[in-house]
Coordinates of C-alpha atoms in Angstrom, one line a residue:
X41 CA 211.8 114.4 76.3
X42 CA 208.6 113.0 77.9
X43 CA 205.1 114.6 77.7
X44 CA 204.0 116.7 80.7
X45 CA 201.5 115.4 83.2
X46 CA 198.8 117.3 81.3
X47 CA 199.7 115.4 78.1
X48 CA 200.8 116.6 74.7
X49 CA 199.4 119.6 72.9
X50 CA 197.4 117.2 70.7
X51 CA 196.0 115.4 73.7
X52 CA 195.0 118.6 75.4
X53 CA 193.3 119.9 72.3
X54 CA 191.5 116.6 71.9
X55 CA 190.3 116.9 75.5
X56 CA 189.1 120.5 75.0
X57 CA 187.0 119.5 71.9
X58 CA 185.6 116.5 73.8
X59 CA 184.7 118.7 76.8
X60 CA 183.1 121.3 74.5
X61 CA 181.0 118.6 72.8
X62 CA 180.0 117.1 76.2
X63 CA 179.0 120.5 77.6
X64 CA 177.0 121.4 74.4
X65 CA 175.3 118.0 74.4
X66 CA 174.4 118.0 78.1
X67 CA 173.1 121.5 77.9
X68 CA 170.9 120.8 74.9
X69 CA 169.7 117.5 76.3
X70 CA 168.7 119.1 79.6
X71 CA 166.8 121.9 78.0
X72 CA 165.2 120.2 75.0
X73 CA 164.9 116.5 76.1
X74 CA 166.9 113.6 74.8
X75 CA 164.7 112.7 71.8
X76 CA 164.3 116.3 70.6
X77 CA 168.1 116.9 70.2
X78 CA 170.0 115.7 67.1
X79 CA 173.7 115.1 66.6
X80 CA 173.7 118.0 64.1
X81 CA 172.4 120.4 66.8
X82 CA 175.0 119.2 69.3
X83 CA 177.8 119.7 66.8
X84 CA 176.5 123.1 65.8
X85 CA 176.3 124.2 69.5
X86 CA 179.9 123.1 70.0
X87 CA 181.1 124.8 66.9
X88 CA 182.3 121.7 65.1
X89 CA 181.1 119.5 62.2
X90 CA 179.0 116.4 62.5
X91 CA 182.0 114.5 61.3
X92 CA 184.1 115.9 64.1
X93 CA 181.4 114.8 66.6
X94 CA 181.7 111.2 65.4
X95 CA 185.5 111.3 65.9
X96 CA 184.8 111.7 69.6
X97 CA 181.5 109.9 70.2
X98 CA 179.7 107.1 68.5
X99 CA 176.2 108.6 69.2
X100 CA 174.5 111.1 71.5
X101 CA 173.9 108.2 73.9
X102 CA 177.7 107.8 74.0
X103 CA 178.1 111.3 75.3
X104 CA 175.8 110.6 78.2
X105 CA 177.4 107.3 79.0
X106 CA 180.9 108.7 79.0
X107 CA 179.9 111.6 81.2
X108 CA 178.2 109.3 83.7
X109 CA 181.2 106.9 83.7
X110 CA 183.6 109.8 84.4
X111 CA 181.3 111.1 87.2
X112 CA 181.3 107.6 88.7
X113 CA 185.1 107.3 88.6
X114 CA 185.4 110.8 90.2
X115 CA 183.0 109.7 92.9
X116 CA 185.0 106.5 93.6
X117 CA 188.2 108.6 93.9
X118 CA 186.6 111.1 96.2
X119 CA 185.1 108.4 98.4
X120 CA 188.4 106.7 98.7
X121 CA 190.0 109.9 100.0
X122 CA 187.4 110.5 102.7
X123 CA 188.5 109.8 106.4
X124 CA 188.0 106.2 107.4
X125 CA 186.2 107.2 110.7
X126 CA 183.7 109.3 108.8
X127 CA 180.1 107.8 108.7
X128 CA 179.1 106.6 105.3
X129 CA 176.2 109.0 105.0
X130 CA 178.5 112.0 105.6
X131 CA 181.1 110.7 103.2
X132 CA 178.4 110.3 100.5
X133 CA 177.1 113.8 101.2
X134 CA 180.6 115.3 100.7
X135 CA 181.2 113.2 97.6
X136 CA 178.0 113.6 95.6
X137 CA 178.0 116.8 93.6
X138 CA 174.9 117.8 91.7
X139 CA 175.8 120.6 89.3
X140 CA 173.5 123.6 89.4
X141 CA 173.2 123.4 85.6
X142 CA 174.0 120.6 83.3
X143 CA 175.1 123.1 80.7
X144 CA 178.2 123.8 82.7
X145 CA 178.7 120.2 83.9
X146 CA 181.9 118.4 82.9
X147 CA 183.4 115.2 84.2
X148 CA 186.2 117.1 85.7
X149 CA 184.1 119.9 87.3
X150 CA 184.9 120.2 91.0
X151 CA 182.2 120.1 93.6
X152 CA 181.5 123.5 94.9
X153 CA 179.1 122.4 97.7
X154 CA 179.9 123.9 101.1
X155 CA 178.7 120.7 102.9

């Protein structure tokens, strides 16, 4: 039997923890500033131990880098799906999504813009 498209239970659980850590980190970093936030605070906000944090990320910088990389990949995919005849400026406007709050931002969050 092969795993479903969504992955195995362990993969889904791992993704949930990574998403929770990312949300907690981005929320704290947006509110408090990068230098003011510690890994301990991120772990506590996500409800996990510091050790668990380091199973998912090498540092708080890594959280941001992985989030931005995921956002870039999502934007490339979205741009590739835009109509060929669409002007580049219109395609970019429909592709770029700025979340209303970083606390809720995740790499997989859909763009809710009506433009």
